[in-house]
């Protein structure tokens, strides 16, 4: 959710007071969904007082809402030129750079944000994502870990770190991280269900695979989110690797029924092929 900042003029110059008034008007317009009018008001704010860094920041937030990322980048660069000591400006610039897939710029921005505020756990998380895009998995592991250290209840970081450990073949570490995530996740949430599903895939990917443990995790995910597409496929597939053919048919068919047009085609094909092998047309 985008957060727009209101401000008071305080004991400032008349230009700053007028600029803040226009900025606050723009914030209110943005909060009510009138984004084009908000842009106009915020641009007036920056014209009245070109040193109002907060006005440029709010203008960037509106441009992000409008998905005008290049404009948002320019706004944030202007805010930073005025006041480069605000960690949030750099963090938001990194987020915008990710949207336009400028990974080098995103990396630089997040590193600066962390330098200014070492407790910005989401900046570590996003920096880890950038390292993954730059095919730097060890650096990504480090940054996901730091995200958890600075935000121990940020469940998304546990999921990402566990998934990356698993992708790299470090299954024991993946299991440990995902179990730690389950300890801090809120019960009954999609985040908890996702952790159960990821843990199930780790058990299933072991040497040898632990299908019993995997099935329990997939079932736990589906108890929380009954229509969870990935868990339906995974549970059906895990059952198909055991002697429980009827359960395999049941869950693979459920997956095919709910797959929808945006489901990965190779998963749908794999499910249909396995159903054919199990005697289901």
PDB file of C-alpha atoms in Angstrom:
ATOM      1  CA  UNK A   1       0.000   0.000   0.000  1.00  0.00           C
ATOM      2  CA  UNK A   2       1.350   3.406  -0.949  1.00  0.00           C
ATOM      3  CA  UNK A   3       1.775   5.829   1.937  1.00  0.00           C
ATOM      4  CA  UNK A   4       1.468   9.527   1.197  1.00  0.00           C
ATOM      5  CA  UNK A   5       2.970  11.970   3.666  1.00  0.00           C
ATOM      6  CA  UNK A   6       1.215  15.103   4.845  1.00  0.00           C
ATOM      7  CA  UNK A   7       3.256  17.919   6.349  1.00  0.00           C
ATOM      8  CA  UNK A   8       2.921  21.234   8.141  1.00  0.00           C
ATOM      9  CA  UNK A   9       4.598  24.452   7.124  1.00  0.00           C
ATOM     10  CA  UNK A  10       6.038  25.110  10.566  1.00  0.00           C
ATOM     11  CA  UNK A  11       8.168  28.228  10.896  1.00  0.00           C
ATOM     12  CA  UNK A  12       9.167  28.204   7.253  1.00  0.00           C
ATOM     13  CA  UNK A  13       9.229  30.766   4.477  1.00  0.00           C
ATOM     14  CA  UNK A  14       6.035  31.819   2.791  1.00  0.00           C
ATOM     15  CA  UNK A  15       7.033  29.834  -0.303  1.00  0.00           C
ATOM     16  CA  UNK A  16       7.493  26.685   1.785  1.00  0.00           C
ATOM     17  CA  UNK A  17       4.140  27.182   3.518  1.00  0.00           C
ATOM     18  CA  UNK A  18       2.371  27.604   0.166  1.00  0.00           C
ATOM     19  CA  UNK A  19       4.247  24.631  -1.261  1.00  0.00           C
ATOM     20  CA  UNK A  20       3.251  22.442   1.672  1.00  0.00           C
ATOM     21  CA  UNK A  21      -0.372  23.547   1.294  1.00  0.00           C
ATOM     22  CA  UNK A  22      -0.333  22.497  -2.371  1.00  0.00           C
ATOM     23  CA  UNK A  23       1.450  19.265  -1.481  1.00  0.00           C
ATOM     24  CA  UNK A  24      -1.142  18.356   1.129  1.00  0.00           C
ATOM     25  CA  UNK A  25      -3.893  19.095  -1.369  1.00  0.00           C
ATOM     26  CA  UNK A  26      -2.186  16.712  -3.782  1.00  0.00           C
ATOM     27  CA  UNK A  27      -1.901  14.035  -1.116  1.00  0.00           C
ATOM     28  CA  UNK A  28      -5.623  14.246  -0.352  1.00  0.00           C
ATOM     29  CA  UNK A  29      -6.453  14.058  -4.059  1.00  0.00           C
ATOM     30  CA  UNK A  30      -4.247  10.990  -4.427  1.00  0.00           C
ATOM     31  CA  UNK A  31      -5.838   9.314  -1.427  1.00  0.00           C
ATOM     32  CA  UNK A  32      -9.251   9.750  -3.037  1.00  0.00           C
ATOM     33  CA  UNK A  33      -8.071   8.273  -6.341  1.00  0.00           C
ATOM     34  CA  UNK A  34      -7.833  11.543  -8.278  1.00  0.00           C
ATOM     35  CA  UNK A  35      -4.283  10.883  -9.412  1.00  0.00           C
ATOM     36  CA  UNK A  36      -4.112  13.266 -12.394  1.00  0.00           C
ATOM     37  CA  UNK A  37      -5.323  16.162 -10.266  1.00  0.00           C
ATOM     38  CA  UNK A  38      -2.873  15.079  -7.567  1.00  0.00           C
ATOM     39  CA  UNK A  39       0.013  15.278 -10.023  1.00  0.00           C
ATOM     40  CA  UNK A  40      -0.970  18.831 -10.959  1.00  0.00           C
ATOM     41  CA  UNK A  41      -1.149  19.919  -7.325  1.00  0.00           C
ATOM     42  CA  UNK A  42       2.164  18.298  -6.446  1.00  0.00           C
ATOM     43  CA  UNK A  43       3.859  19.810  -9.475  1.00  0.00           C
ATOM     44  CA  UNK A  44       2.606  23.224  -8.314  1.00  0.00           C
ATOM     45  CA  UNK A  45       4.104  22.464  -4.913  1.00  0.00           C
ATOM     46  CA  UNK A  46       7.521  21.757  -6.440  1.00  0.00           C
ATOM     47  CA  UNK A  47       7.316  24.862  -8.642  1.00  0.00           C
ATOM     48  CA  UNK A  48       6.502  27.117  -5.674  1.00  0.00           C
ATOM     49  CA  UNK A  49       9.363  25.686  -3.609  1.00  0.00           C
ATOM     50  CA  UNK A  50      11.897  23.630  -5.608  1.00  0.00           C
ATOM     51  CA  UNK A  51      13.598  22.621  -2.330  1.00  0.00           C
ATOM     52  CA  UNK A  52      10.526  20.749  -1.038  1.00  0.00           C
ATOM     53  CA  UNK A  53      11.939  17.228  -1.164  1.00  0.00           C
ATOM     54  CA  UNK A  54       8.774  15.739   0.359  1.00  0.00           C
ATOM     55  CA  UNK A  55       6.697  17.142  -2.502  1.00  0.00           C
ATOM     56  CA  UNK A  56       8.924  15.379  -5.029  1.00  0.00           C
ATOM     57  CA  UNK A  57       8.652  12.168  -3.005  1.00  0.00           C
ATOM     58  CA  UNK A  58       4.859  12.343  -2.937  1.00  0.00           C
ATOM     59  CA  UNK A  59       4.843  13.127  -6.649  1.00  0.00           C
ATOM     60  CA  UNK A  60       6.899   9.972  -7.190  1.00  0.00           C
ATOM     61  CA  UNK A  61       4.364   7.943  -5.203  1.00  0.00           C
ATOM     62  CA  UNK A  62       1.545   9.175  -7.439  1.00  0.00           C
ATOM     63  CA  UNK A  63       3.536   8.403 -10.569  1.00  0.00           C
ATOM     64  CA  UNK A  64       4.137   4.899  -9.185  1.00  0.00           C
ATOM     65  CA  UNK A  65       0.382   4.509  -8.729  1.00  0.00           C
ATOM     66  CA  UNK A  66      -0.002   5.575 -12.369  1.00  0.00           C
ATOM     67  CA  UNK A  67       2.785   3.122 -13.324  1.00  0.00           C
ATOM     68  CA  UNK A  68       4.791   6.012 -14.772  1.00  0.00           C
ATOM     69  CA  UNK A  69       8.032   4.589 -13.436  1.00  0.00           C
ATOM     70  CA  UNK A  70      10.440   6.735 -15.431  1.00  0.00           C
ATOM     71  CA  UNK A  71       8.705   9.855 -14.120  1.00  0.00           C
ATOM     72  CA  UNK A  72       8.774   8.446 -10.597  1.00  0.00           C
ATOM     73  CA  UNK A  73      12.504   7.796 -10.975  1.00  0.00           C
ATOM     74  CA  UNK A  74      13.089  11.432 -11.954  1.00  0.00           C
ATOM     75  CA  UNK A  75      11.009  12.665  -9.002  1.00  0.00           C
ATOM     76  CA  UNK A  76      12.959  10.516  -6.552  1.00  0.00           C
ATOM     77  CA  UNK A  77      16.292  11.569  -7.999  1.00  0.00           C
ATOM     78  CA  UNK A  78      15.244  15.185  -7.487  1.00  0.00           C
ATOM     79  CA  UNK A  79      14.182  14.499  -3.897  1.00  0.00           C
ATOM     80  CA  UNK A  80      17.546  12.827  -3.248  1.00  0.00           C
ATOM     81  CA  UNK A  81      19.427  15.725  -4.850  1.00  0.00           C
ATOM     82  CA  UNK A  82      17.736  18.020  -2.332  1.00  0.00           C
ATOM     83  CA  UNK A  83      18.092  15.698   0.656  1.00  0.00           C
ATOM     84  CA  UNK A  84      20.151  12.563   0.173  1.00  0.00           C
ATOM     85  CA  UNK A  85      20.024  11.508   3.824  1.00  0.00           C
ATOM     86  CA  UNK A  86      16.502  10.035   3.790  1.00  0.00           C
ATOM     87  CA  UNK A  87      16.739   6.244   3.594  1.00  0.00           C
ATOM     88  CA  UNK A  88      13.164   5.943   2.381  1.00  0.00           C
ATOM     89  CA  UNK A  89      13.898   7.995  -0.740  1.00  0.00           C
ATOM     90  CA  UNK A  90      16.661   5.594  -1.752  1.00  0.00           C
ATOM     91  CA  UNK A  91      14.574   2.518  -0.914  1.00  0.00           C
ATOM     92  CA  UNK A  92      11.733   3.778  -3.103  1.00  0.00           C
ATOM     93  CA  UNK A  93      14.180   4.610  -5.914  1.00  0.00           C
ATOM     94  CA  UNK A  94      15.429   1.031  -5.756  1.00  0.00           C
ATOM     95  CA  UNK A  95      11.873  -0.257  -5.946  1.00  0.00           C
ATOM     96  CA  UNK A  96      11.216   1.858  -9.045  1.00  0.00           C
ATOM     97  CA  UNK A  97      14.498   0.705 -10.612  1.00  0.00           C
ATOM     98  CA  UNK A  98      13.318  -2.894 -10.137  1.00  0.00           C
ATOM     99  CA  UNK A  99      10.135  -2.069 -12.034  1.00  0.00           C
ATOM    100  CA  UNK A 100      12.141  -0.881 -15.047  1.00  0.00           C
ATOM    101  CA  UNK A 101      14.613  -3.778 -14.593  1.00  0.00           C
ATOM    102  CA  UNK A 102      17.619  -1.562 -14.001  1.00  0.00           C
ATOM    103  CA  UNK A 103      19.210  -4.008 -11.601  1.00  0.00           C
ATOM    104  CA  UNK A 104      22.497  -2.125 -11.145  1.00  0.00           C
ATOM    105  CA  UNK A 105      20.666   1.078 -10.178  1.00  0.00           C
ATOM    106  CA  UNK A 106      18.353  -0.856  -7.866  1.00  0.00           C
ATOM    107  CA  UNK A 107      21.326  -2.484  -6.143  1.00  0.00           C
ATOM    108  CA  UNK A 108      23.014   0.865  -5.590  1.00  0.00           C
ATOM    109  CA  UNK A 109      19.839   2.458  -4.239  1.00  0.00           C
ATOM    110  CA  UNK A 110      19.073  -0.333  -1.763  1.00  0.00           C
ATOM    111  CA  UNK A 111      22.659  -0.415  -0.538  1.00  0.00           C
ATOM    112  CA  UNK A 112      22.479   3.329   0.133  1.00  0.00           C
ATOM    113  CA  UNK A 113      19.140   2.943   1.925  1.00  0.00           C
ATOM    114  CA  UNK A 114      20.642   0.252   4.173  1.00  0.00           C
ATOM    115  CA  UNK A 115      23.711   2.393   4.823  1.00  0.00           C
ATOM    116  CA  UNK A 116      21.448   5.209   6.029  1.00  0.00           C
ATOM    117  CA  UNK A 117      19.078   2.947   7.985  1.00  0.00           C
ATOM    118  CA  UNK A 118      20.422  -0.545   8.753  1.00  0.00           C
ATOM    119  CA  UNK A 119      17.011  -1.644  10.087  1.00  0.00           C
ATOM    120  CA  UNK A 120      15.171  -1.365   6.760  1.00  0.00           C
ATOM    121  CA  UNK A 121      14.455  -5.087   6.526  1.00  0.00           C
ATOM    122  CA  UNK A 122      12.474  -4.781   3.307  1.00  0.00           C
ATOM    123  CA  UNK A 123      15.444  -3.092   1.641  1.00  0.00           C
ATOM    124  CA  UNK A 124      17.562  -6.158   2.420  1.00  0.00           C
ATOM    125  CA  UNK A 125      14.787  -8.335   0.989  1.00  0.00           C
ATOM    126  CA  UNK A 126      14.505  -6.365  -2.235  1.00  0.00           C
ATOM    127  CA  UNK A 127      18.291  -6.224  -2.543  1.00  0.00           C
ATOM    128  CA  UNK A 128      18.307 -10.023  -2.303  1.00  0.00           C
ATOM    129  CA  UNK A 129      15.769 -10.183  -5.126  1.00  0.00           C
ATOM    130  CA  UNK A 130      18.048  -7.963  -7.196  1.00  0.00           C
ATOM    131  CA  UNK A 131      21.003 -10.259  -6.520  1.00  0.00           C
ATOM    132  CA  UNK A 132      18.904 -13.171  -7.761  1.00  0.00           C
ATOM    133  CA  UNK A 133      18.124 -11.272 -10.959  1.00  0.00           C
ATOM    134  CA  UNK A 134      21.854 -10.593 -11.325  1.00  0.00           C
ATOM    135  CA  UNK A 135      22.550 -14.333 -10.850  1.00  0.00           C
ATOM    136  CA  UNK A 136      24.391 -13.784  -7.574  1.00  0.00           C
ATOM    137  CA  UNK A 137      22.797 -16.461  -5.375  1.00  0.00           C
ATOM    138  CA  UNK A 138      25.290 -16.354  -2.491  1.00  0.00           C
ATOM    139  CA  UNK A 139      24.804 -12.607  -2.100  1.00  0.00           C
ATOM    140  CA  UNK A 140      21.044 -13.161  -2.258  1.00  0.00           C
ATOM    141  CA  UNK A 141      21.243 -15.758   0.530  1.00  0.00           C
ATOM    142  CA  UNK A 142      23.119 -13.260   2.686  1.00  0.00           C
ATOM    143  CA  UNK A 143      20.656 -10.436   2.092  1.00  0.00           C
ATOM    144  CA  UNK A 144      17.558 -12.608   2.682  1.00  0.00           C
ATOM    145  CA  UNK A 145      19.167 -13.727   5.943  1.00  0.00           C
ATOM    146  CA  UNK A 146      19.791 -10.105   6.941  1.00  0.00           C
ATOM    147  CA  UNK A 147      16.184  -9.275   6.113  1.00  0.00           C
ATOM    148  CA  UNK A 148      15.078 -11.913   8.617  1.00  0.00           C
ATOM    149  CA  UNK A 149      17.599 -10.716  11.207  1.00  0.00           C
ATOM    150  CA  UNK A 150      16.265  -7.144  10.993  1.00  0.00           C
ATOM    151  CA  UNK A 151      12.607  -8.143  10.510  1.00  0.00           C
ATOM    152  CA  UNK A 152      12.140 -11.459  12.327  1.00  0.00           C
ATOM    153  CA  UNK A 153       8.398 -11.538  11.668  1.00  0.00           C
ATOM    154  CA  UNK A 154       8.694 -10.737   7.942  1.00  0.00           C
ATOM    155  CA  UNK A 155       7.439 -14.097   6.697  1.00  0.00           C
ATOM    156  CA  UNK A 156       8.026 -13.371   3.020  1.00  0.00           C
ATOM    157  CA  UNK A 157      11.776 -13.408   3.658  1.00  0.00           C
ATOM    158  CA  UNK A 158      11.607 -16.891   5.186  1.00  0.00           C
ATOM    159  CA  UNK A 159       9.754 -18.150   2.110  1.00  0.00           C
ATOM    160  CA  UNK A 160      12.253 -16.597  -0.277  1.00  0.00           C
ATOM    161  CA  UNK A 161      15.304 -17.776   1.659  1.00  0.00           C
ATOM    162  CA  UNK A 162      13.942 -21.300   2.058  1.00  0.00           C
ATOM    163  CA  UNK A 163      13.045 -21.484  -1.618  1.00  0.00           C
ATOM    164  CA  UNK A 164      16.497 -20.280  -2.686  1.00  0.00           C
ATOM    165  CA  UNK A 165      18.278 -22.734  -0.391  1.00  0.00           C
ATOM    166  CA  UNK A 166      16.164 -25.506  -1.924  1.00  0.00           C
ATOM    167  CA  UNK A 167      16.889 -24.328  -5.472  1.00  0.00           C
ATOM    168  CA  UNK A 168      20.615 -24.462  -4.674  1.00  0.00           C
ATOM    169  CA  UNK A 169      20.307 -27.970  -3.224  1.00  0.00           C
ATOM    170  CA  UNK A 170      20.780 -26.995   0.444  1.00  0.00           C
ATOM    171  CA  UNK A 171      17.731 -28.929   1.620  1.00  0.00           C
ATOM    172  CA  UNK A 172      18.595 -29.090   5.329  1.00  0.00           C
ATOM    173  CA  UNK A 173      19.006 -25.319   5.475  1.00  0.00           C
ATOM    174  CA  UNK A 174      15.807 -24.851   3.479  1.00  0.00           C
ATOM    175  CA  UNK A 175      13.889 -27.050   5.917  1.00  0.00           C
ATOM    176  CA  UNK A 176      15.243 -25.178   8.920  1.00  0.00           C
ATOM    177  CA  UNK A 177      14.397 -21.754   7.497  1.00  0.00           C
ATOM    178  CA  UNK A 178      10.856 -22.715   6.464  1.00  0.00           C
ATOM    179  CA  UNK A 179      10.149 -24.314   9.847  1.00  0.00           C
ATOM    180  CA  UNK A 180      11.378 -21.117  11.509  1.00  0.00           C
ATOM    181  CA  UNK A 181       9.014 -19.163   9.285  1.00  0.00           C
ATOM    182  CA  UNK A 182       6.095 -21.321  10.406  1.00  0.00           C
ATOM    183  CA  UNK A 183       6.929 -20.489  14.016  1.00  0.00           C
ATOM    184  CA  UNK A 184       6.435 -16.752  13.434  1.00  0.00           C
ATOM    185  CA  UNK A 185       3.720 -16.744  10.753  1.00  0.00           C
ATOM    186  CA  UNK A 186       0.135 -15.875  11.626  1.00  0.00           C
ATOM    187  CA  UNK A 187      -2.096 -18.927  11.704  1.00  0.00           C
ATOM    188  CA  UNK A 188      -4.663 -19.279   8.954  1.00  0.00           C
ATOM    189  CA  UNK A 189      -2.944 -16.917   6.513  1.00  0.00           C
ATOM    190  CA  UNK A 190      -1.874 -17.457   2.924  1.00  0.00           C
ATOM    191  CA  UNK A 191       1.703 -16.842   4.056  1.00  0.00           C
ATOM    192  CA  UNK A 192       1.462 -19.813   6.416  1.00  0.00           C
ATOM    193  CA  UNK A 193      -0.050 -21.946   3.648  1.00  0.00           C
ATOM    194  CA  UNK A 194       2.761 -20.968   1.292  1.00  0.00           C
ATOM    195  CA  UNK A 195       5.375 -21.982   3.868  1.00  0.00           C
ATOM    196  CA  UNK A 196       3.725 -25.383   4.296  1.00  0.00           C
ATOM    197  CA  UNK A 197       3.680 -25.858   0.531  1.00  0.00           C
ATOM    198  CA  UNK A 198       7.328 -24.881   0.140  1.00  0.00           C
ATOM    199  CA  UNK A 199       8.327 -27.190   2.982  1.00  0.00           C
ATOM    200  CA  UNK A 200       6.432 -29.992   1.296  1.00  0.00           C
ATOM    201  CA  UNK A 201       8.339 -29.455  -1.948  1.00  0.00           C
ATOM    202  CA  UNK A 202      11.616 -29.636   0.008  1.00  0.00           C
ATOM    203  CA  UNK A 203      10.621 -32.958   1.564  1.00  0.00           C
ATOM    204  CA  UNK A 204       9.522 -34.226  -1.849  1.00  0.00           C
ATOM    205  CA  UNK A 205      12.826 -33.154  -3.416  1.00  0.00           C
ATOM    206  CA  UNK A 206      15.007 -34.965  -0.910  1.00  0.00           C
ATOM    207  CA  UNK A 207      17.244 -37.946  -1.609  1.00  0.00           C
ATOM    208  CA  UNK A 208      15.349 -40.117  -1.057  1.00  0.00           C
ATOM    209  CA  UNK A 209      12.055 -38.202  -1.270  1.00  0.00           C
ATOM    210  CA  UNK A 210      10.007 -38.140   1.920  1.00  0.00           C
ATOM    211  CA  UNK A 211       6.536 -38.355   0.411  1.00  0.00           C
ATOM    212  CA  UNK A 212       4.832 -38.943   3.761  1.00  0.00           C
ATOM    213  CA  UNK A 213       6.151 -35.662   5.199  1.00  0.00           C
ATOM    214  CA  UNK A 214       5.512 -33.851   1.906  1.00  0.00           C
ATOM    215  CA  UNK A 215       1.895 -35.000   1.810  1.00  0.00           C
ATOM    216  CA  UNK A 216       1.321 -33.761   5.362  1.00  0.00           C
ATOM    217  CA  UNK A 217       2.664 -30.327   4.456  1.00  0.00           C
ATOM    218  CA  UNK A 218       0.598 -30.078   1.267  1.00  0.00           C
ATOM    219  CA  UNK A 219      -2.511 -31.088   3.196  1.00  0.00           C
ATOM    220  CA  UNK A 220      -1.724 -28.460   5.840  1.00  0.00           C
ATOM    221  CA  UNK A 221      -1.515 -25.815   3.103  1.00  0.00           C
ATOM    222  CA  UNK A 222      -4.873 -26.888   1.677  1.00  0.00           C
ATOM    223  CA  UNK A 223      -6.527 -26.833   5.086  1.00  0.00           C
ATOM    224  CA  UNK A 224      -5.673 -23.131   5.212  1.00  0.00           C
ATOM    225  CA  UNK A 225      -6.354 -22.301   1.545  1.00  0.00           C
ATOM    226  CA  UNK A 226      -8.557 -25.089   0.140  1.00  0.00           C
ATOM    227  CA  UNK A 227      -8.253 -23.952  -3.476  1.00  0.00           C
ATOM    228  CA  UNK A 228      -4.487 -23.361  -3.426  1.00  0.00           C
ATOM    229  CA  UNK A 229      -3.568 -24.379  -6.950  1.00  0.00           C
ATOM    230  CA  UNK A 230       0.093 -25.227  -6.399  1.00  0.00           C
ATOM    231  CA  UNK A 231      -0.705 -27.354  -3.356  1.00  0.00           C
ATOM    232  CA  UNK A 232      -3.428 -29.257  -5.220  1.00  0.00           C
ATOM    233  CA  UNK A 233      -0.950 -30.185  -7.936  1.00  0.00           C
ATOM    234  CA  UNK A 234       1.819 -31.031  -5.489  1.00  0.00           C
ATOM    235  CA  UNK A 235      -0.433 -33.175  -3.295  1.00  0.00           C
ATOM    236  CA  UNK A 236      -1.842 -35.048  -6.275  1.00  0.00           C
ATOM    237  CA  UNK A 237       1.639 -35.592  -7.667  1.00  0.00           C
ATOM    238  CA  UNK A 238       2.995 -36.791  -4.314  1.00  0.00           C
ATOM    239  CA  UNK A 239       0.120 -39.232  -3.949  1.00  0.00           C
ATOM    240  CA  UNK A 240       0.800 -40.484  -7.482  1.00  0.00           C
ATOM    241  CA  UNK A 241       4.303 -41.427  -6.393  1.00  0.00           C
ATOM    242  CA  UNK A 242       2.858 -43.640  -3.641  1.00  0.00           C
ATOM    243  CA  UNK A 243       0.278 -46.410  -3.696  1.00  0.00           C
ATOM    244  CA  UNK A 244      -2.618 -44.012  -3.042  1.00  0.00           C
ATOM    245  CA  UNK A 245      -3.798 -43.790  -6.627  1.00  0.00           C
ATOM    246  CA  UNK A 246      -7.344 -42.743  -5.787  1.00  0.00           C
ATOM    247  CA  UNK A 247      -6.136 -39.719  -3.803  1.00  0.00           C
ATOM    248  CA  UNK A 248      -3.743 -38.915  -6.639  1.00  0.00           C
ATOM    249  CA  UNK A 249      -6.633 -38.896  -9.103  1.00  0.00           C
ATOM    250  CA  UNK A 250      -8.785 -36.774  -6.796  1.00  0.00           C
ATOM    251  CA  UNK A 251      -6.281 -33.965  -6.242  1.00  0.00           C
ATOM    252  CA  UNK A 252      -4.807 -33.891  -9.746  1.00  0.00           C
ATOM    253  CA  UNK A 253      -8.336 -33.629 -11.137  1.00  0.00           C
ATOM    254  CA  UNK A 254      -9.075 -30.800  -8.684  1.00  0.00           C
ATOM    255  CA  UNK A 255      -5.945 -29.034  -9.900  1.00  0.00           C
ATOM    256  CA  UNK A 256      -6.947 -29.387 -13.560  1.00  0.00           C
ATOM    257  CA  UNK A 257     -10.453 -28.148 -12.737  1.00  0.00           C
ATOM    258  CA  UNK A 258      -9.178 -24.957 -11.032  1.00  0.00           C
ATOM    259  CA  UNK A 259      -6.028 -24.405 -13.115  1.00  0.00           C
ATOM    260  CA  UNK A 260      -7.398 -21.612 -15.269  1.00  0.00           C
ATOM    261  CA  UNK A 261      -5.740 -19.984 -18.243  1.00  0.00           C
ATOM    262  CA  UNK A 262      -2.882 -18.473 -16.259  1.00  0.00           C
ATOM    263  CA  UNK A 263      -1.639 -21.781 -14.840  1.00  0.00           C
ATOM    264  CA  UNK A 264       1.751 -22.894 -16.210  1.00  0.00           C
ATOM    265  CA  UNK A 265       0.932 -25.048 -19.224  1.00  0.00           C
ATOM    266  CA  UNK A 266       3.600 -27.626 -18.434  1.00  0.00           C
ATOM    267  CA  UNK A 267       2.010 -28.277 -15.030  1.00  0.00           C
ATOM    268  CA  UNK A 268      -1.419 -28.712 -16.592  1.00  0.00           C
ATOM    269  CA  UNK A 269       0.040 -31.097 -19.197  1.00  0.00           C
ATOM    270  CA  UNK A 270       1.910 -33.047 -16.510  1.00  0.00           C
ATOM    271  CA  UNK A 271      -1.268 -33.386 -14.455  1.00  0.00           C
ATOM    272  CA  UNK A 272      -3.305 -34.537 -17.458  1.00  0.00           C
ATOM    273  CA  UNK A 273      -0.610 -37.003 -18.484  1.00  0.00           C
ATOM    274  CA  UNK A 274      -0.407 -38.450 -14.989  1.00  0.00           C
ATOM    275  CA  UNK A 275      -4.197 -38.698 -14.794  1.00  0.00           C
ATOM    276  CA  UNK A 276      -4.089 -40.633 -18.064  1.00  0.00           C
ATOM    277  CA  UNK A 277      -1.552 -43.003 -16.586  1.00  0.00           C
ATOM    278  CA  UNK A 278      -3.834 -43.406 -13.569  1.00  0.00           C
ATOM    279  CA  UNK A 279      -6.768 -44.291 -15.786  1.00  0.00           C
ATOM    280  CA  UNK A 280      -8.623 -40.970 -15.825  1.00  0.00           C
ATOM    281  CA  UNK A 281      -9.579 -39.427 -19.170  1.00  0.00           C
TER     282      UNK A 281
END
